[in-house]
Each structure stands twice: as structure tokens, then as C-alpha cells.
PDB file of C-alpha atoms in Angstrom:
ATOM      1  CA  UNK A  14     -23.070 -81.042 -67.777  1.00 91.00           C
ATOM      2  CA  UNK A  15     -25.316 -83.633 -68.463  1.00 94.00           C
ATOM      3  CA  UNK A  16     -27.636 -83.618 -71.300  1.00 94.00           C
ATOM      4  CA  UNK A  17     -29.469 -86.676 -73.476  1.00 93.00           C
ATOM      5  CA  UNK A  18     -30.038 -87.143 -76.473  1.00 93.00           C
ATOM      6  CA  UNK A  19     -32.322 -90.486 -77.340  1.00 94.00           C
ATOM      7  CA  UNK A  20     -30.157 -93.269 -75.545  1.00 95.00           C
ATOM      8  CA  UNK A  21     -26.922 -90.981 -76.127  1.00 98.00           C
ATOM      9  CA  UNK A  22     -25.716 -88.982 -73.357  1.00 98.00           C
ATOM     10  CA  UNK A  23     -23.279 -85.924 -73.111  1.00 98.00           C
ATOM     11  CA  UNK A  24     -21.089 -85.273 -70.748  1.00 98.00           C
ATOM     12  CA  UNK A  25     -18.199 -82.666 -68.993  1.00 97.00           C
ATOM     13  CA  UNK A  26     -17.550 -85.527 -66.486  1.00 97.00           C
ATOM     14  CA  UNK A  27     -13.593 -85.608 -66.736  1.00 96.00           C
ATOM     15  CA  UNK A  28     -13.531 -88.472 -64.758  1.00 97.00           C
ATOM     16  CA  UNK A  29     -15.813 -90.705 -67.337  1.00 97.00           C
ATOM     17  CA  UNK A  30     -12.885 -89.542 -70.225  1.00 98.00           C
ATOM     18  CA  UNK A  31     -10.709 -92.656 -71.386  1.00 97.00           C
ATOM     19  CA  UNK A  32      -7.413 -91.694 -72.940  1.00 98.00           C
ATOM     20  CA  UNK A  33      -7.223 -94.842 -74.644  1.00 98.00           C
ATOM     21  CA  UNK A  34     -10.875 -94.198 -76.531  1.00 98.00           C
ATOM     22  CA  UNK A  35     -10.308 -90.767 -77.519  1.00 98.00           C
ATOM     23  CA  UNK A  36      -6.382 -91.985 -78.758  1.00 98.00           C
ATOM     24  CA  UNK A  37      -8.966 -94.394 -80.835  1.00 98.00           C
ATOM     25  CA  UNK A  38     -10.959 -91.854 -82.175  1.00 98.00           C
ATOM     26  CA  UNK A  39      -8.711 -89.060 -83.216  1.00 98.00           C
ATOM     27  CA  UNK A  40      -7.225 -91.837 -85.168  1.00 97.00           C
ATOM     28  CA  UNK A  41     -10.135 -91.643 -87.390  1.00 94.00           C
ATOM     29  CA  UNK A  42      -9.276 -88.057 -87.945  1.00 95.00           C
ATOM     30  CA  UNK A  43      -7.065 -85.970 -90.858  1.00 94.00           C
ATOM     31  CA  UNK A  44      -5.608 -83.742 -88.066  1.00 94.00           C
ATOM     32  CA  UNK A  45      -4.665 -86.009 -84.798  1.00 95.00           C
ATOM     33  CA  UNK A  46      -4.448 -89.188 -86.581  1.00 96.00           C
ATOM     34  CA  UNK A  47      -0.019 -89.064 -85.872  1.00 96.00           C
ATOM     35  CA  UNK A  48      -0.406 -87.430 -82.169  1.00 96.00           C
ATOM     36  CA  UNK A  49       1.097 -89.715 -79.854  1.00 97.00           C
ATOM     37  CA  UNK A  50      -0.936 -90.917 -76.867  1.00 98.00           C
ATOM     38  CA  UNK A  51       1.471 -88.730 -74.343  1.00 98.00           C
ATOM     39  CA  UNK A  52       0.027 -85.490 -75.964  1.00 98.00           C
ATOM     40  CA  UNK A  53      -3.337 -86.510 -76.224  1.00 98.00           C
ATOM     41  CA  UNK A  54      -3.356 -87.435 -72.791  1.00 98.00           C
ATOM     42  CA  UNK A  55      -1.594 -84.141 -71.859  1.00 98.00           C
ATOM     43  CA  UNK A  56      -4.110 -81.989 -73.920  1.00 98.00           C
ATOM     44  CA  UNK A  57      -6.904 -83.993 -72.130  1.00 98.00           C
ATOM     45  CA  UNK A  58      -5.505 -82.727 -68.840  1.00 97.00           C
ATOM     46  CA  UNK A  59      -4.851 -79.392 -69.491  1.00 97.00           C
ATOM     47  CA  UNK A  60      -8.181 -78.538 -71.590  1.00 98.00           C
ATOM     48  CA  UNK A  61     -12.299 -79.079 -70.939  1.00 97.00           C
ATOM     49  CA  UNK A  62     -13.178 -82.636 -72.426  1.00 98.00           C
ATOM     50  CA  UNK A  63     -16.652 -83.437 -73.624  1.00 98.00           C
ATOM     51  CA  UNK A  64     -17.520 -86.706 -74.227  1.00 98.00           C
ATOM     52  CA  UNK A  65     -20.794 -88.565 -75.879  1.00 98.00           C
ATOM     53  CA  UNK A  66     -21.696 -92.214 -74.463  1.00 98.00           C
ATOM     54  CA  UNK A  67     -23.396 -94.746 -75.679  1.00 97.00           C
ATOM     55  CA  UNK A  68     -23.959 -96.347 -72.390  1.00 95.00           C
ATOM     56  CA  UNK A  69     -20.087 -96.567 -71.203  1.00 93.00           C
ATOM     57  CA  UNK A  70     -18.329 -96.691 -74.209  1.00 97.00           C
ATOM     58  CA  UNK A  71     -17.246 -93.310 -75.524  1.00 98.00           C
ATOM     59  CA  UNK A  72     -18.340 -92.309 -78.977  1.00 98.00           C
ATOM     60  CA  UNK A  73     -17.390 -89.025 -79.565  1.00 98.00           C
ATOM     61  CA  UNK A  74     -14.872 -86.009 -78.079  1.00 99.00           C
ATOM     62  CA  UNK A  75     -14.456 -82.564 -78.001  1.00 98.00           C
ATOM     63  CA  UNK A  76     -12.323 -80.459 -76.089  1.00 98.00           C
ATOM     64  CA  UNK A  77     -12.192 -76.531 -75.186  1.00 98.00           C
ATOM     65  CA  UNK A  78      -9.149 -74.984 -74.734  1.00 98.00           C
ATOM     66  CA  UNK A  79      -9.827 -71.527 -72.512  1.00 97.00           C
ATOM     67  CA  UNK A  80      -8.425 -68.647 -70.165  1.00 97.00           C
ATOM     68  CA  UNK A  81     -11.894 -68.663 -68.838  1.00 96.00           C
ATOM     69  CA  UNK A  82     -11.992 -65.326 -69.327  1.00 96.00           C
ATOM     70  CA  UNK A  83     -12.301 -63.647 -72.801  1.00 96.00           C
ATOM     71  CA  UNK A  84     -11.918 -66.769 -75.409  1.00 96.00           C
ATOM     72  CA  UNK A  85     -11.901 -70.579 -76.282  1.00 97.00           C
ATOM     73  CA  UNK A  86     -10.775 -72.383 -78.889  1.00 97.00           C
ATOM     74  CA  UNK A  87     -12.803 -75.595 -79.673  1.00 98.00           C
ATOM     75  CA  UNK A  88     -11.195 -78.311 -81.042  1.00 97.00           C
ATOM     76  CA  UNK A  89     -10.959 -82.430 -81.778  1.00 98.00           C
ATOM     77  CA  UNK A  90     -14.224 -82.593 -82.508  1.00 97.00           C
ATOM     78  CA  UNK A  91     -14.987 -86.328 -83.491  1.00 97.00           C
ATOM     79  CA  UNK A  92     -17.145 -88.574 -83.691  1.00 97.00           C
ATOM     80  CA  UNK A  93     -16.596 -92.100 -83.884  1.00 97.00           C
ATOM     81  CA  UNK A  94     -17.367 -93.124 -87.516  1.00 96.00           C
ATOM     82  CA  UNK A  95     -20.333 -95.757 -86.634  1.00 97.00           C
ATOM     83  CA  UNK A  96     -21.949 -93.145 -85.257  1.00 97.00           C
ATOM     84  CA  UNK A  97     -22.508 -90.413 -87.552  1.00 95.00           C
ATOM     85  CA  UNK A  98     -25.543 -89.351 -89.375  1.00 94.00           C
ATOM     86  CA  UNK A  99     -27.341 -89.279 -86.245  1.00 93.00           C
ATOM     87  CA  UNK A 100     -27.110 -85.528 -85.348  1.00 96.00           C
ATOM     88  CA  UNK A 101     -24.533 -86.272 -82.250  1.00 97.00           C
ATOM     89  CA  UNK A 102     -22.148 -83.757 -83.452  1.00 96.00           C
ATOM     90  CA  UNK A 103     -25.110 -81.234 -83.801  1.00 96.00           C
ATOM     91  CA  UNK A 104     -25.790 -81.584 -80.385  1.00 97.00           C
ATOM     92  CA  UNK A 105     -22.304 -81.789 -79.359  1.00 98.00           C
ATOM     93  CA  UNK A 106     -21.624 -78.443 -80.589  1.00 97.00           C
ATOM     94  CA  UNK A 107     -25.511 -77.146 -79.214  1.00 97.00           C
ATOM     95  CA  UNK A 108     -24.306 -78.182 -75.815  1.00 97.00           C
ATOM     96  CA  UNK A 109     -21.020 -76.556 -75.782  1.00 98.00           C
ATOM     97  CA  UNK A 110     -21.538 -72.878 -77.462  1.00 96.00           C
ATOM     98  CA  UNK A 111     -24.480 -73.312 -74.889  1.00 96.00           C
ATOM     99  CA  UNK A 112     -22.142 -73.478 -71.958  1.00 96.00           C
ATOM    100  CA  UNK A 113     -22.626 -71.311 -68.882  1.00 96.00           C
ATOM    101  CA  UNK A 114     -18.876 -71.152 -68.689  1.00 95.00           C
ATOM    102  CA  UNK A 115     -18.097 -69.924 -71.995  1.00 96.00           C
ATOM    103  CA  UNK A 116     -20.852 -67.180 -72.098  1.00 96.00           C
ATOM    104  CA  UNK A 117     -19.485 -63.849 -73.053  1.00 95.00           C
ATOM    105  CA  UNK A 118     -16.632 -65.054 -74.444  1.00 96.00           C
ATOM    106  CA  UNK A 119     -15.523 -65.654 -78.476  1.00 94.00           C
ATOM    107  CA  UNK A 120     -14.693 -68.930 -79.618  1.00 95.00           C
ATOM    108  CA  UNK A 121     -12.181 -69.988 -82.497  1.00 94.00           C
ATOM    109  CA  UNK A 122     -11.704 -73.234 -84.068  1.00 93.00           C
ATOM    110  CA  UNK A 123     -10.069 -74.371 -86.861  1.00 90.00           C
ATOM    111  CA  UNK A 124     -11.339 -76.790 -89.445  1.00 90.00           C
ATOM    112  CA  UNK A 125     -11.258 -77.940 -93.230  1.00 88.00           C
ATOM    113  CA  UNK A 126     -14.756 -79.541 -93.007  1.00 87.00           C
ATOM    114  CA  UNK A 127     -18.165 -79.201 -91.531  1.00 88.00           C
ATOM    115  CA  UNK A 128     -18.379 -75.489 -92.143  1.00 90.00           C
ATOM    116  CA  UNK A 129     -22.039 -75.589 -92.201  1.00 87.00           C
ATOM    117  CA  UNK A 130     -22.325 -77.336 -88.844  1.00 92.00           C
ATOM    118  CA  UNK A 131     -20.491 -74.576 -87.057  1.00 93.00           C
ATOM    119  CA  UNK A 132     -21.886 -71.986 -89.028  1.00 93.00           C
ATOM    120  CA  UNK A 133     -25.488 -73.090 -87.584  1.00 94.00           C
ATOM    121  CA  UNK A 134     -24.086 -72.268 -84.035  1.00 94.00           C
ATOM    122  CA  UNK A 135     -22.953 -68.737 -84.390  1.00 93.00           C
ATOM    123  CA  UNK A 136     -19.103 -69.628 -86.187  1.00 93.00           C
ATOM    124  CA  UNK A 137     -18.278 -67.411 -89.293  1.00 93.00           C
ATOM    125  CA  UNK A 138     -15.434 -68.029 -91.660  1.00 90.00           C
ATOM    126  CA  UNK A 139     -12.302 -65.317 -90.811  1.00 87.00           C
ATOM    127  CA  UNK A 140     -10.039 -66.387 -93.704  1.00 82.00           C
ATOM    128  CA  UNK A 141      -7.917 -63.124 -93.365  1.00 79.00           C
ATOM    129  CA  UNK A 142      -7.998 -62.373 -89.708  1.00 81.00           C
ATOM    130  CA  UNK A 143      -5.571 -65.509 -88.678  1.00 80.00           C
ATOM    131  CA  UNK A 144      -2.313 -66.868 -88.021  1.00 81.00           C
ATOM    132  CA  UNK A 145      -0.512 -70.143 -87.852  1.00 78.00           C
ATOM    133  CA  UNK A 146       2.818 -71.024 -86.703  1.00 81.00           C
ATOM    134  CA  UNK A 147       3.430 -74.759 -86.885  1.00 83.00           C
ATOM    135  CA  UNK A 148       5.223 -76.678 -83.843  1.00 77.00           C
ATOM    136  CA  UNK A 149       9.054 -77.158 -83.841  1.00 82.00           C
TER     137      UNK A 149
END
């Protein structure tokens, strides 16, 4: 996938993803600010990464973890703080939810903010349906 929003490129080309830049972006998050580089690198390798680029600089990122048959998990959605408020997050979620390879699957995500954004693209709050087990 390659989509443009003004001068910004949204791409699923895995060769464009910079592990170092994803680490920098995730340091801005509440959920992965302490995640090790090794874990980030492994998570990118084992999922579908989507990047947003301002020329060659990665300014946004999201990962999709999927079984390629029934479900996908949308995670690590992040836009560089300096680029927020430009519609990039909306366009990123629009592109992901429109991906042909995800058609016919249900999607899940976990977030404590931006519920309104995700609801615009068909996600619904399900507070009583999910359980979680923390890592050892």
C-alpha cells in the first residue's frame, strides 16, 4: 500500500521502516516508552508495519498482528508529537481499515485514549468482553 495525504506518504513497504525511528516514536507513548529495542525490532519483524513519512523521515507508525484468516490486532499507533493535529492519524486508520488483506476479519485494539478516532472507523468499546494476562 502506498497512499499520499498532501506531502506525506503512508506505506506498508517493510523496507522503509526504521527500527531506530520506531523506538524514538514509541518513547513518546504511554504504553511502550520503556520497551527495549530488541522487543521493538522483534515485534516489527513479526507483524505488518505501516509507516508515515515526511520525505525520508518516518513521522508515524502502526503495527498489525494477524492470523491472516480471522482477526487482526491494531497496535503501536503513534504519530510524532510535532506532526499531530494534521489528520495523519485519521488517514492512517482509514488506510489500515481499508486494507484488502484485512477484509472479512474482525479487528481489535487496546487504547485508553483516542476512542473517538477509532469509533469513526468501526471499532466499538467492549468493556466486558476481553481479558488480559500481563507478561511474566
